[in-house]
N, CA and C of each residue as an Amber inpcrd file, in Angstrom:
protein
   651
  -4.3150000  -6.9330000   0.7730000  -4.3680000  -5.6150000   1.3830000
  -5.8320000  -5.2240000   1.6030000  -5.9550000  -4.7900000   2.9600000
  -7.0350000  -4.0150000   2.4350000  -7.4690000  -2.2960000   2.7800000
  -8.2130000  -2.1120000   1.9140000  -8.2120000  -0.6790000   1.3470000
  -9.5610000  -0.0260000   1.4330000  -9.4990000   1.3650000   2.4830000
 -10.7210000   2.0640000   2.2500000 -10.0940000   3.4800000   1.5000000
 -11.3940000   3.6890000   0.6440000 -11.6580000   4.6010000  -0.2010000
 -12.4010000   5.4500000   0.1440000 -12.0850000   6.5910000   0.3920000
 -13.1170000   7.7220000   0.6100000 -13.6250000   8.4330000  -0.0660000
 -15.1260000   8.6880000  -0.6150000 -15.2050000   9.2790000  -2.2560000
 -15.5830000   7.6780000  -2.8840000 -16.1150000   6.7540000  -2.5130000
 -15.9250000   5.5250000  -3.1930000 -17.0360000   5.2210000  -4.5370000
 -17.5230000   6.1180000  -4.3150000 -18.4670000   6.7170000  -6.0340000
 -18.0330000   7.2020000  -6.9980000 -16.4660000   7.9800000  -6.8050000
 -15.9520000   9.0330000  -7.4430000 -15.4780000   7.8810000  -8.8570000
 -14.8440000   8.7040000  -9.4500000 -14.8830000   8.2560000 -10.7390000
 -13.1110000   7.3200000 -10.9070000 -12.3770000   7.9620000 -10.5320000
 -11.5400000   7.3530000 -10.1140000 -10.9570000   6.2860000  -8.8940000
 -12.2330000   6.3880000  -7.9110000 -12.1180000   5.7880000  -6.8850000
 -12.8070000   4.5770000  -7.5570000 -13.7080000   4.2050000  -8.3230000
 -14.4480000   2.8570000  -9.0730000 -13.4270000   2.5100000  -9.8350000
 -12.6140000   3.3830000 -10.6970000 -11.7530000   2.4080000 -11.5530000
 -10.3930000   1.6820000 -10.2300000 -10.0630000   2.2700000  -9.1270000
  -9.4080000   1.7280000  -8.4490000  -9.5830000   0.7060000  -7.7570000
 -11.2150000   0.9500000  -7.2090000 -11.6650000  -0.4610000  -6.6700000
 -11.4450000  -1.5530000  -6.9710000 -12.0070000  -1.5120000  -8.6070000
 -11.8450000  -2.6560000  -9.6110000 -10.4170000  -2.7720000  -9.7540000
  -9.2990000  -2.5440000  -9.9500000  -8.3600000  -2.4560000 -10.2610000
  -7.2860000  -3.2030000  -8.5950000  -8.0180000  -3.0270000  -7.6700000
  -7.6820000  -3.3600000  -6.7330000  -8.2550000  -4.4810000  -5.9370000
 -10.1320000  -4.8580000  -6.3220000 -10.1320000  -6.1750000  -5.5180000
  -9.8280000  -7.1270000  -6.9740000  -9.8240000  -6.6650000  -8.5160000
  -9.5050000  -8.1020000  -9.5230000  -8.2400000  -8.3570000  -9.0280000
  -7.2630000  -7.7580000  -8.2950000  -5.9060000  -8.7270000  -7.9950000
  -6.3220000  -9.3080000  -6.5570000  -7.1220000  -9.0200000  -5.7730000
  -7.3530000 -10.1680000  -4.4030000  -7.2340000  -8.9610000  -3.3870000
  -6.9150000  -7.3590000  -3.9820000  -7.0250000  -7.3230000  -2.1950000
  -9.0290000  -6.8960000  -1.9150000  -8.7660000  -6.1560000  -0.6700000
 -10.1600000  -5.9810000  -0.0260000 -10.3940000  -4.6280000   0.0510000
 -11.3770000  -4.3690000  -0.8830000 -11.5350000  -2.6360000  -1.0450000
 -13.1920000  -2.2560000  -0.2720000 -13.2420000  -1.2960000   0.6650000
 -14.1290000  -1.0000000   1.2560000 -14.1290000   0.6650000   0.7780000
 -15.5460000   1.0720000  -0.0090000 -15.4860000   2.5450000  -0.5350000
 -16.8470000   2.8420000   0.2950000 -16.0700000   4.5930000   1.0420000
 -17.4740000   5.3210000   1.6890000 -17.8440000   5.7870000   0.6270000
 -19.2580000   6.0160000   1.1470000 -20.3170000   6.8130000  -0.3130000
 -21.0470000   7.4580000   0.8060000 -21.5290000   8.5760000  -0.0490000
 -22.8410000   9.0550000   1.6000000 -23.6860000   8.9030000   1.2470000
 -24.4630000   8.3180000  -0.6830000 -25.9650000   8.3280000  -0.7590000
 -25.8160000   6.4300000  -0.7540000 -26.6980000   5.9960000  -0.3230000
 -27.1830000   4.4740000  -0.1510000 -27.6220000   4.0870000  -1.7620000
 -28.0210000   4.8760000  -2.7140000 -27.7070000   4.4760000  -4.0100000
 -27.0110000   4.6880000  -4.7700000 -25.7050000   4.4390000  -4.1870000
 -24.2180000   4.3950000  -5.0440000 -23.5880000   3.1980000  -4.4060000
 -24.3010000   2.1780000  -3.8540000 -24.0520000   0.7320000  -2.9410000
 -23.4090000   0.1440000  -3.8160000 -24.6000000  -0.0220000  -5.0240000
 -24.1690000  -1.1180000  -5.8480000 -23.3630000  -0.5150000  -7.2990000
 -22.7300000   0.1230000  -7.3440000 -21.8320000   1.0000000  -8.3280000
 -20.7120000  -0.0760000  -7.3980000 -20.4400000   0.4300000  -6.3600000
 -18.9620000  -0.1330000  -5.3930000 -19.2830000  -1.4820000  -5.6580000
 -20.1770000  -2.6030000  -5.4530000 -20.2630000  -3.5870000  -5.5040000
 -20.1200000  -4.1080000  -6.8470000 -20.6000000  -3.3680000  -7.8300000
 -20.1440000  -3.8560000  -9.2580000 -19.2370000  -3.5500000  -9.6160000
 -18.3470000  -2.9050000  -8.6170000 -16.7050000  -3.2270000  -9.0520000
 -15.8050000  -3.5710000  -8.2450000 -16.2890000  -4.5320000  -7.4230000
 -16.0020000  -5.6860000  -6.6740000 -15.6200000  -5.0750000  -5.2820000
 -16.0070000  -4.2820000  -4.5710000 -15.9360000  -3.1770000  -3.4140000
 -17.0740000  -3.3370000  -2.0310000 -16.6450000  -3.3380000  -1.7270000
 -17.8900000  -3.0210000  -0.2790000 -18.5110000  -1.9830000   0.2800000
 -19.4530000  -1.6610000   0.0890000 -19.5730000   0.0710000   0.5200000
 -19.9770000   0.4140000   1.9620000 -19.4590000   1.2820000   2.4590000
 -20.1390000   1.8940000   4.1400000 -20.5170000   2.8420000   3.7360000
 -22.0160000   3.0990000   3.8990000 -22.4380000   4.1150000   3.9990000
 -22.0890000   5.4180000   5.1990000 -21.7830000   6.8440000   4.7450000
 -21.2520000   7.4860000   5.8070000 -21.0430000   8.9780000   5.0900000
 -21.7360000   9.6780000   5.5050000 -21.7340000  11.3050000   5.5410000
 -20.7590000  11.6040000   5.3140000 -19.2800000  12.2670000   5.2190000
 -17.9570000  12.4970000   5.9890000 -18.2210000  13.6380000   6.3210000
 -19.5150000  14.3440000   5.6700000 -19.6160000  16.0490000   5.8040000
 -20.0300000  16.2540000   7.3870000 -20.6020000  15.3260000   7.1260000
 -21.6060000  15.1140000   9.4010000 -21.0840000  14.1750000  10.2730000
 -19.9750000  13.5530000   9.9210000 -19.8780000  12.1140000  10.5270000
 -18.9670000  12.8980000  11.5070000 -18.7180000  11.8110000  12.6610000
 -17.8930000  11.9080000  13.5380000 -16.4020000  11.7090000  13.4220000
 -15.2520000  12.1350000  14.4360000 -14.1040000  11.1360000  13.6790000
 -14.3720000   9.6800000  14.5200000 -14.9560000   9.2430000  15.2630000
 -14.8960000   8.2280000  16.2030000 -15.9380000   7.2550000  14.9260000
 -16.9250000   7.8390000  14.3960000 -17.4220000   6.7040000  13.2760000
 -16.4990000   6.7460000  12.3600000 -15.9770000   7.6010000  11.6410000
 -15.1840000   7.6460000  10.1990000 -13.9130000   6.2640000  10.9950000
 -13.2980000   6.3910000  12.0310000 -12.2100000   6.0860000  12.5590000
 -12.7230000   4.4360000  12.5380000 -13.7640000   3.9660000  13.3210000
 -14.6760000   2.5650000  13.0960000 -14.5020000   2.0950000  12.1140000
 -14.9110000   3.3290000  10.7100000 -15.0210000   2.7730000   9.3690000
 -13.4260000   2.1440000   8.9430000 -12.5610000   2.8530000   8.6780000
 -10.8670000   2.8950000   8.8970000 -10.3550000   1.4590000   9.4200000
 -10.8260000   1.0610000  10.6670000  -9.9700000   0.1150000  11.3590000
  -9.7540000  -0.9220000  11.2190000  -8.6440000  -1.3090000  11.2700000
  -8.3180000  -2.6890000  10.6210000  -7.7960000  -2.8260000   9.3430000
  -7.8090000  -1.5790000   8.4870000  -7.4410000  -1.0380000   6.9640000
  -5.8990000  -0.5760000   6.9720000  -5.1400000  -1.8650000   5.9940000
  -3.6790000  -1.3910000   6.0070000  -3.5250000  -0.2840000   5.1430000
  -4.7940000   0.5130000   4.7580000  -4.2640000   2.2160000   3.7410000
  -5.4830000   2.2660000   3.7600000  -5.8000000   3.7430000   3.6500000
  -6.7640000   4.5100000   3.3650000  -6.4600000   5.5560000   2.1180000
  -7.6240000   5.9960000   1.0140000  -7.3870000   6.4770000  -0.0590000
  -8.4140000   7.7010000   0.2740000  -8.0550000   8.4980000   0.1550000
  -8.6950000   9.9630000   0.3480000  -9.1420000  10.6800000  -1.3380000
 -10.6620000  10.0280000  -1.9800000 -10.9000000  10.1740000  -3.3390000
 -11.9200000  11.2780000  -3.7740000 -12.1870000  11.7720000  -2.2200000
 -13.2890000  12.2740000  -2.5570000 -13.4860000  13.5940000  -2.8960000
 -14.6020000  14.3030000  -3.4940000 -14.7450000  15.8120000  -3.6040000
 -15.7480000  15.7990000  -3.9050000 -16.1200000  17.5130000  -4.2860000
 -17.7650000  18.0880000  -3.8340000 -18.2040000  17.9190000  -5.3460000
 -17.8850000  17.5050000  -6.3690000 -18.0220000  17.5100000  -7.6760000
 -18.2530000  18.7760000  -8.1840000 -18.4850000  18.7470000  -9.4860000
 -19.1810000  19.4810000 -10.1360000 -20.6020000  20.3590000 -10.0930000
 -20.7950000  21.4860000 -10.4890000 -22.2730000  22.2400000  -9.6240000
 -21.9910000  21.9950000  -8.3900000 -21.4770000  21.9890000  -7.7310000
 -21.5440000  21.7500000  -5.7990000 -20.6960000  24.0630000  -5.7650000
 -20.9560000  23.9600000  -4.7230000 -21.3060000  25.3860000  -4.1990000
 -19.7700000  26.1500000  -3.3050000 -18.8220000  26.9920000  -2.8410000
 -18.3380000  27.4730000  -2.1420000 -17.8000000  26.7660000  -1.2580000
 -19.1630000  26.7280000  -0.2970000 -19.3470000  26.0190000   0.5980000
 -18.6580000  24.3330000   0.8350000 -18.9810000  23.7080000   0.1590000
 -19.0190000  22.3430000   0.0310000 -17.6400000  22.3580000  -0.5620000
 -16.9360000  23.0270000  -1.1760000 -15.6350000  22.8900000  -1.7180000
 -14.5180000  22.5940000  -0.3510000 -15.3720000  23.7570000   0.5070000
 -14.6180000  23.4910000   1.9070000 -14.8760000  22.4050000   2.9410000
 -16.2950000  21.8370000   3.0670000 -17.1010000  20.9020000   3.8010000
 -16.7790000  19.6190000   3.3870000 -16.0860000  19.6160000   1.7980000
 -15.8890000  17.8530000   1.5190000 -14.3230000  18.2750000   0.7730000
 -13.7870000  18.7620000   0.2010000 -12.3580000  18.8790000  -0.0550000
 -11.3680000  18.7840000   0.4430000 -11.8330000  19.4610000   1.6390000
 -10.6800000  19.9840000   2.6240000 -10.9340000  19.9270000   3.9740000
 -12.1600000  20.0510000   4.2160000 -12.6890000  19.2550000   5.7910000
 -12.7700000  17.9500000   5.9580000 -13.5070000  17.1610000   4.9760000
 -13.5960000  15.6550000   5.0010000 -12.3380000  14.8560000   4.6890000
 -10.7710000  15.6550000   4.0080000  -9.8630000  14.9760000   4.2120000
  -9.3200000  14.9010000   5.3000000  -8.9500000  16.5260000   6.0200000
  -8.8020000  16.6870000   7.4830000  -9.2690000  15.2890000   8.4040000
 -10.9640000  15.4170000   8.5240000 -11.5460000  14.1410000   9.2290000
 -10.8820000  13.2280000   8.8040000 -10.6990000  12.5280000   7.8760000
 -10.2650000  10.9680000   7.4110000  -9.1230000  11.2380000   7.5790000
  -7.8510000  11.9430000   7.8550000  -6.7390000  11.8050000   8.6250000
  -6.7880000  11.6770000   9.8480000  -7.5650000  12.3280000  10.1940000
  -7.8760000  12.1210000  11.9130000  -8.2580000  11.1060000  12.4400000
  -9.0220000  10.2700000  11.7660000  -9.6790000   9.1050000  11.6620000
  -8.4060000   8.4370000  11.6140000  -7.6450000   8.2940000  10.4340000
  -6.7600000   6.7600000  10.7290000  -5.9470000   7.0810000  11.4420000
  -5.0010000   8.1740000  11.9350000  -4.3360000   8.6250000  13.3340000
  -5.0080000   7.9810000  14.2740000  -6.2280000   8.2310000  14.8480000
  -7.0670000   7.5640000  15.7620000  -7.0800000   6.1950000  15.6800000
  -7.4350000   5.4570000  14.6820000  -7.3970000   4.4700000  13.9790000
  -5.8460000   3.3280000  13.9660000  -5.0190000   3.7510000  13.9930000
  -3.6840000   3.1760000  13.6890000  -3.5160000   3.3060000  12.4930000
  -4.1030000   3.8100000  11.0710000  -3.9790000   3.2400000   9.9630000
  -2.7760000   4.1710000   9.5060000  -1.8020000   3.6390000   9.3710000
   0.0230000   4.3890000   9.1280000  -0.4010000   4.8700000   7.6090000
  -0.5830000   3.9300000   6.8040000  -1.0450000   4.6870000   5.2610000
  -1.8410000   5.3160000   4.5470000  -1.4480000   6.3870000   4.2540000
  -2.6500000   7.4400000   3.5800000  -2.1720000   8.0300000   2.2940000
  -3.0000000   7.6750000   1.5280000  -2.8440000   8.5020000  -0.0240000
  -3.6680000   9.0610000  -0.3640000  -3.2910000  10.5630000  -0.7300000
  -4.5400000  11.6960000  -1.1830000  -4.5510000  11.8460000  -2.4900000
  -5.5020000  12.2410000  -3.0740000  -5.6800000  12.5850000  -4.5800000
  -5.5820000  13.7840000  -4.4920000  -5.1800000  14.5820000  -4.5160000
  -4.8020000  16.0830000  -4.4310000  -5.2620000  16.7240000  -6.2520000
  -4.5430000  17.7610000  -6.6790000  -4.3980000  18.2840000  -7.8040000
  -3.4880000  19.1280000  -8.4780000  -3.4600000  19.5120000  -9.6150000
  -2.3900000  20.2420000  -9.8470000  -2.7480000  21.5720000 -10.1200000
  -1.5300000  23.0990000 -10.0460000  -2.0780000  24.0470000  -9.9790000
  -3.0470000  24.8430000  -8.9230000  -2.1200000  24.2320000  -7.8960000
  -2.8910000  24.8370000  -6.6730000  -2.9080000  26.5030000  -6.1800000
  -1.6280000  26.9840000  -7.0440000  -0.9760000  27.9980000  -6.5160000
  -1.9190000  29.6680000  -7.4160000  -2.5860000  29.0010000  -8.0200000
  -3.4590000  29.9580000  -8.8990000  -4.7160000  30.2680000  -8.1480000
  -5.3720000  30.4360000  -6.5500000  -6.6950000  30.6200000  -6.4990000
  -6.6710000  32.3000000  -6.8810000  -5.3340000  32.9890000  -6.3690000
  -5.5750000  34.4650000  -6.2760000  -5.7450000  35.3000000  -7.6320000
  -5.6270000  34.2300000  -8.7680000  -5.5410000  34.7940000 -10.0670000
  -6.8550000  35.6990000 -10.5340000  -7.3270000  36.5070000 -10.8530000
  -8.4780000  37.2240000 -10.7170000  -9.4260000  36.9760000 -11.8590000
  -8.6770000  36.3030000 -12.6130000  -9.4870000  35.6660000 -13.6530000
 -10.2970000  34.2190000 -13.2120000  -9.6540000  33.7760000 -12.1340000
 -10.3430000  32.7550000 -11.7380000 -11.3890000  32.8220000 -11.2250000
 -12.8640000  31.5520000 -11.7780000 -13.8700000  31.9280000 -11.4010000
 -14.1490000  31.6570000  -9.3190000 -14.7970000  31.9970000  -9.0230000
 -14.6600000  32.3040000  -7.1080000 -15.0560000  30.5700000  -7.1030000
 -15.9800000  29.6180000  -7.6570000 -16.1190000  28.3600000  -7.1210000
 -14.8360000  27.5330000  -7.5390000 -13.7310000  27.8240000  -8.6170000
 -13.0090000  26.8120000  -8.7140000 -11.7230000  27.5920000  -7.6090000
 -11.7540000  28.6960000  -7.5860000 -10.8790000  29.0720000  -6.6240000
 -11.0090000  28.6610000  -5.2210000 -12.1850000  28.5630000  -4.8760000
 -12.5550000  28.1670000  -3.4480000 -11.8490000  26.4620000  -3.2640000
 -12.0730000  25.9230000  -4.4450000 -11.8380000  24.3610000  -4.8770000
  -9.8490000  24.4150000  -4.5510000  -9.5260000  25.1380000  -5.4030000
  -7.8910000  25.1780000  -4.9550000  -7.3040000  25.2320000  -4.2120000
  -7.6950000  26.0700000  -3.1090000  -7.8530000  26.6760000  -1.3010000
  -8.1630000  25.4110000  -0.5130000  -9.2260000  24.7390000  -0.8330000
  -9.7230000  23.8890000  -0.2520000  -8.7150000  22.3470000  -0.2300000
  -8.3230000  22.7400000  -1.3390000  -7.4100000  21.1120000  -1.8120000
  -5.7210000  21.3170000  -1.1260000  -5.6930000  22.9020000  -1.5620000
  -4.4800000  23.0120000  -0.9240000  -4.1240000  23.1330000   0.4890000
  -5.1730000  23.4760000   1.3980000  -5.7150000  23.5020000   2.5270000
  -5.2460000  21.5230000   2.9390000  -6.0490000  21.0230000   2.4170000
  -5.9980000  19.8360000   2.7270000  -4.6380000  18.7980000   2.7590000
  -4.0740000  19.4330000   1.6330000  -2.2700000  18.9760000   1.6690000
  -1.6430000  19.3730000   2.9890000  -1.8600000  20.5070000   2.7060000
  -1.0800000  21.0650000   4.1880000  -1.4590000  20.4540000   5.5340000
  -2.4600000  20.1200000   5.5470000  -2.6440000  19.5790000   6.9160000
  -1.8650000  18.0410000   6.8870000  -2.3190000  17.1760000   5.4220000
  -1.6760000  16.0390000   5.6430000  -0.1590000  15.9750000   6.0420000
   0.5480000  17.2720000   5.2800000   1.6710000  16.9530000   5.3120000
   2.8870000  17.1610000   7.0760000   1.7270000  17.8790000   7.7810000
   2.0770000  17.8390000   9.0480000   1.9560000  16.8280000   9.6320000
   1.4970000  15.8650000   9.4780000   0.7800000  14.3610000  10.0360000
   1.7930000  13.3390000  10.2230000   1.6970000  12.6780000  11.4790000
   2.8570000  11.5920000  11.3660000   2.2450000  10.4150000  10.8610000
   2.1380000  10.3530000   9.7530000   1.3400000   9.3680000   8.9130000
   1.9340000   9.0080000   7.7630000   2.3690000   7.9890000   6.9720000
   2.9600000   7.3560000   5.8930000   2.3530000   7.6980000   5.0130000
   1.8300000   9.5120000   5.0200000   1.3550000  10.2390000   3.5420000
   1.8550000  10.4170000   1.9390000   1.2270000   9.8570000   1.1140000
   1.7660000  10.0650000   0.0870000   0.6260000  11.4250000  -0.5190000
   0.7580000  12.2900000  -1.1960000  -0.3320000  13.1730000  -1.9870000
   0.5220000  12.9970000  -3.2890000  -1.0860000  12.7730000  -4.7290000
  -0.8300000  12.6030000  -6.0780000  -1.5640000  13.6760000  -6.0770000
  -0.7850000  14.2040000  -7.3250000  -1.1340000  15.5710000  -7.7060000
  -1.6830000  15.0400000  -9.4630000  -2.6960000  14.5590000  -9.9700000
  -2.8550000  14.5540000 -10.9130000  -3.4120000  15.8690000 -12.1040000
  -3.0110000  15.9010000 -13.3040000  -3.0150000  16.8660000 -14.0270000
  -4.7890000  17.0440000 -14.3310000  -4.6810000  17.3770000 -15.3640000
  -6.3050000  17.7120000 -16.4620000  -7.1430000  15.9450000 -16.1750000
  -7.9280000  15.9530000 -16.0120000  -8.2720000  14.3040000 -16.5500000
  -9.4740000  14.2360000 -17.4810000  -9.2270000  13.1460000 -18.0880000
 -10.2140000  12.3730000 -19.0540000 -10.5760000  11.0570000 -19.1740000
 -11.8020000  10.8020000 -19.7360000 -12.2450000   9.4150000 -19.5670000
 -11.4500000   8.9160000 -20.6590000 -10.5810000   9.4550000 -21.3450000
  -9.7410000   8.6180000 -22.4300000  -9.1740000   6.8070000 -22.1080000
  -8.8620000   5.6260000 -23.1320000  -8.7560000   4.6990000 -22.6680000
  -7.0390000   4.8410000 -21.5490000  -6.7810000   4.0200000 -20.9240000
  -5.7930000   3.9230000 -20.3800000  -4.2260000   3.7500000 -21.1830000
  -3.3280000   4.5080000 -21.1240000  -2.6040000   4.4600000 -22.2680000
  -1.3620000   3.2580000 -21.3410000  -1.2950000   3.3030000 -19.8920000
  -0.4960000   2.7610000 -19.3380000   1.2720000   3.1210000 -18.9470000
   1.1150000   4.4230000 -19.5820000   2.6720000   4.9310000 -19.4330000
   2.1440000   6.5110000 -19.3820000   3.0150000   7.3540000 -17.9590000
   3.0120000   8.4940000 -17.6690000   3.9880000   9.4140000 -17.3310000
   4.1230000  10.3780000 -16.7220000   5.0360000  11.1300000 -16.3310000
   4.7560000  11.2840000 -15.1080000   5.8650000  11.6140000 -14.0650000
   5.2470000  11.1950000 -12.9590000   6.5200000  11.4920000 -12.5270000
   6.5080000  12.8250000 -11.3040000   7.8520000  13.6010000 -10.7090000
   7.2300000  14.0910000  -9.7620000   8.2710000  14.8710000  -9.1250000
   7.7920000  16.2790000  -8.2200000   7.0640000  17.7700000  -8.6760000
   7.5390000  17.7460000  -9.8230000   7.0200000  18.7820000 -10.6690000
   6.8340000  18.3690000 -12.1540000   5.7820000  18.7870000 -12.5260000
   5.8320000  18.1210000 -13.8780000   5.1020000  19.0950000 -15.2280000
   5.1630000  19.5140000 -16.5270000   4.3440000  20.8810000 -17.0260000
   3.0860000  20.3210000 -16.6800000   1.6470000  21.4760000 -16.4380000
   0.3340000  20.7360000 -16.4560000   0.1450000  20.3790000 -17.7490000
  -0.5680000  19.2890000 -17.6560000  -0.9650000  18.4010000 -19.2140000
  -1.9830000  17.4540000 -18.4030000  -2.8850000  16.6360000 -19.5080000
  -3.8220000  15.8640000 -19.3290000  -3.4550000  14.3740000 -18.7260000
  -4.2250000  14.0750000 -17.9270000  -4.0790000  12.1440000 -17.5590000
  -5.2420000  11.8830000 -17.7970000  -5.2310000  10.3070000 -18.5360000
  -6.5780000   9.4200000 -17.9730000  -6.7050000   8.6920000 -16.6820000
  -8.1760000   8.7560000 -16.2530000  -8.1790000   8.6640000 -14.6940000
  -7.9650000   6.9480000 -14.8790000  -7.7010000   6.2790000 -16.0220000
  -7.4970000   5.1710000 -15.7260000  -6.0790000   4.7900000 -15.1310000
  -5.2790000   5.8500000 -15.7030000  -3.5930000   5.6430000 -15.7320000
  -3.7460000   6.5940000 -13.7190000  -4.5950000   6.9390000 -13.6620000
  -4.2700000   7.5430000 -12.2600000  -4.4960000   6.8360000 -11.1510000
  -5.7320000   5.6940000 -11.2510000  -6.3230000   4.9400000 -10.7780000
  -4.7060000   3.8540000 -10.4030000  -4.4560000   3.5480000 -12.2210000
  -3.4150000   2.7980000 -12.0710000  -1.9170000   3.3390000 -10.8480000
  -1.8450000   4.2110000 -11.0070000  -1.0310000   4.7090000 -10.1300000
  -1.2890000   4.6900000  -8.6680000  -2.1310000   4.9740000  -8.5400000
  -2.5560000   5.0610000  -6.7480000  -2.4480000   3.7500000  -6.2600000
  -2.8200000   2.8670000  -7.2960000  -2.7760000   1.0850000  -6.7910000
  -1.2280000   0.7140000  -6.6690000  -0.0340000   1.3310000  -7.6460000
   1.2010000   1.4870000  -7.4280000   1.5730000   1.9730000  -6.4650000
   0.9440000   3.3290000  -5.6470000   1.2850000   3.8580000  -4.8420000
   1.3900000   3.0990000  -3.5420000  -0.0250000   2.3270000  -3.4530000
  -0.3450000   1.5740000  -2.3680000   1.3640000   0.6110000  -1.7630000
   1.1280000  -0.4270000  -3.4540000   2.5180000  -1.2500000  -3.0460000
   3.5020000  -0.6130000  -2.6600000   3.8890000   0.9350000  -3.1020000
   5.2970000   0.9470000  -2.4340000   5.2590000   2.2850000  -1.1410000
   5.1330000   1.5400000  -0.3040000   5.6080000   2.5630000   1.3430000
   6.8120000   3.2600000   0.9370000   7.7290000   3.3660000   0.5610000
   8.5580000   4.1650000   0.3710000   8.5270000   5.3750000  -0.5440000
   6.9840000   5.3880000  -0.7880000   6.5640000   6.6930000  -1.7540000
   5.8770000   7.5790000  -0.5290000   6.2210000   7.3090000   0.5050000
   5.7440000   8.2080000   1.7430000   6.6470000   9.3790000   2.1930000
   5.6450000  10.5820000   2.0290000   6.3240000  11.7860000   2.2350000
   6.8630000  12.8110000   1.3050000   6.0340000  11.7640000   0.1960000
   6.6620000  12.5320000  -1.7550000   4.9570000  13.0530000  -2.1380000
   5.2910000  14.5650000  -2.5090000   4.1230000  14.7950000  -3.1050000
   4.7190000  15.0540000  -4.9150000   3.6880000  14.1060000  -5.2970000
   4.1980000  13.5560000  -6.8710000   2.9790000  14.2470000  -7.8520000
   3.3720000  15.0090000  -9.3490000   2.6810000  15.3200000  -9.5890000
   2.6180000  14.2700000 -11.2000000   1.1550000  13.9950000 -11.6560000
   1.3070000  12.7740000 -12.4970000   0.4000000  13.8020000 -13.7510000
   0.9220000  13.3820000 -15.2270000   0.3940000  13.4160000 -16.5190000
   0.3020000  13.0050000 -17.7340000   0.1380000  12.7590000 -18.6900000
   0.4130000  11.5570000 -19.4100000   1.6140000  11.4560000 -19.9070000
   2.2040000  10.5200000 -20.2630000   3.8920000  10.4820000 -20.9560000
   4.2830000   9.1790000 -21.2870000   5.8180000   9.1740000 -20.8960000
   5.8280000   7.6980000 -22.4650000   6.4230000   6.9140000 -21.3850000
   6.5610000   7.0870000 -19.8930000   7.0880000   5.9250000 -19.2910000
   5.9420000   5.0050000 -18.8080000   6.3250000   3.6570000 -18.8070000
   5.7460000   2.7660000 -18.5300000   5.5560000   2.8140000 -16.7260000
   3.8770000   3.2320000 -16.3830000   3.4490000   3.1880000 -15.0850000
   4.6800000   2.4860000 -13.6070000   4.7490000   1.1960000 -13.9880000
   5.2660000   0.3930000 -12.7810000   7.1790000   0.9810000 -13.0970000
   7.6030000   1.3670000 -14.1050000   9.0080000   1.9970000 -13.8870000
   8.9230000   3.2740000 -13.6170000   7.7460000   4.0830000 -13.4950000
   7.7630000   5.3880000 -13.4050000   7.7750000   5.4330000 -11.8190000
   6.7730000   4.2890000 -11.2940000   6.6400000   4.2030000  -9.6830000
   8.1850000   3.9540000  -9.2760000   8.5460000   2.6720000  -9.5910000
  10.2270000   2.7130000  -9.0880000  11.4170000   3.4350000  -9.1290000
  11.2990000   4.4200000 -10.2490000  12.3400000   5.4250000 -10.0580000
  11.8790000   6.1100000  -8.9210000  10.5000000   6.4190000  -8.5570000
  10.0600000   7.5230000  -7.1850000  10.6380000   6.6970000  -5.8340000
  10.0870000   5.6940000  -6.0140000  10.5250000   5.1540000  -4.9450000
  11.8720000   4.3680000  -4.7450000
């Protein structure tokens, strides 16, 4: 298979890489700074360098082609501003749908989140609210798309080790995942096309990953 990653610095997008070229397929991760090259390459990845905040869809779409799935990993991180919640959350997924539409690329899986439905809560601080808007913003557009969309809604995350068994529904209570077990999932996701059109929300639990994917699908 092969696989671009958007966000291919992100923290979960490296454990997927790895997780995806050690079985043989071909993982290509955008990054926009030129020293996050060799992060992708040391986990067996190819990197294109590429803005998504400035890029075109006719370059993003270049980048895309020829890619039997595209993984939508990216975000404005941490300390990043209002602004940028909207410019890389929720605009730069927009673009990279547009892109593999343009592109031919039928498969798309988003990393979405959970608890979207809380920005208006007034206790919430205005940058993670902008972040919720922005993500939920971005579902919505995928889910209009005639595109073989899957969106994972993962819970809390932690660098905890990979436990290998989760919970994993349409709705699920919020609780914590390790981004290893999420990583693991999205690479599940990939194999099964028939998880297209399910927005799944994932957290840790006692089923074993690859039976949790087959009951969805």
């Amino acid at each position: 298979m092969r696989v671009v990653i958007a966000g291919g610095h992100g923290q979960i997008a490296l454990r997927l890489t790895q997780l995806l070229a050690d079985r043989g397929d071909t993982v290509l991760g955008v990054v926009r700074n030129p020293d996050h090259v060799a992060d992708v390459r040391a986990a067996g990845g190819e990197a294109i360098v590429l803005d998504l905040e400035h890029a075109a869809t006719e370059q993003v779409a270049d980048a895309v082609s020829g890619a039997d799935a595209v993984v939508f990993a990216a975000g404005a991180g941490a300390g990043s501003g209002v602004a940028r919640k909207d410019t890389v959350d929720r605009a730069a997924a927009v673009l990279l749908a547009d892109a593999a539409e343009s592109a031919g690329v039928r498969r798309y899986v988003q990393v979405s989140a959970m608890g979207l439905d809380r920005p208006e809560d007034p206790r919430m601080p205005e940058v993670f609210a902008a972040y919720l808007r922005a993500k939920a913003a971005a579902d919505a557009d995928l889910m209009t798309r005639d595109l073989d969309w899957t969106i994972l809604k993962p819970g809390g995350l932690t660098n905890d080790p990979a436990t290998g068994t989760v919970t994993l529904a349409e709705h699920v209570p919020l609780a914590m995942v390790t981004r290893d077990d999420v990583a693991a999932v999205l690479a599940g996701l990939l194999d099964r096309p028939s998880t297209a059109g399910k927005v799944l929300e994932l957290v840790g639990g006692g089923v074993p990953i690859d039976r949790a994917l087959d009951e969805i699908a």
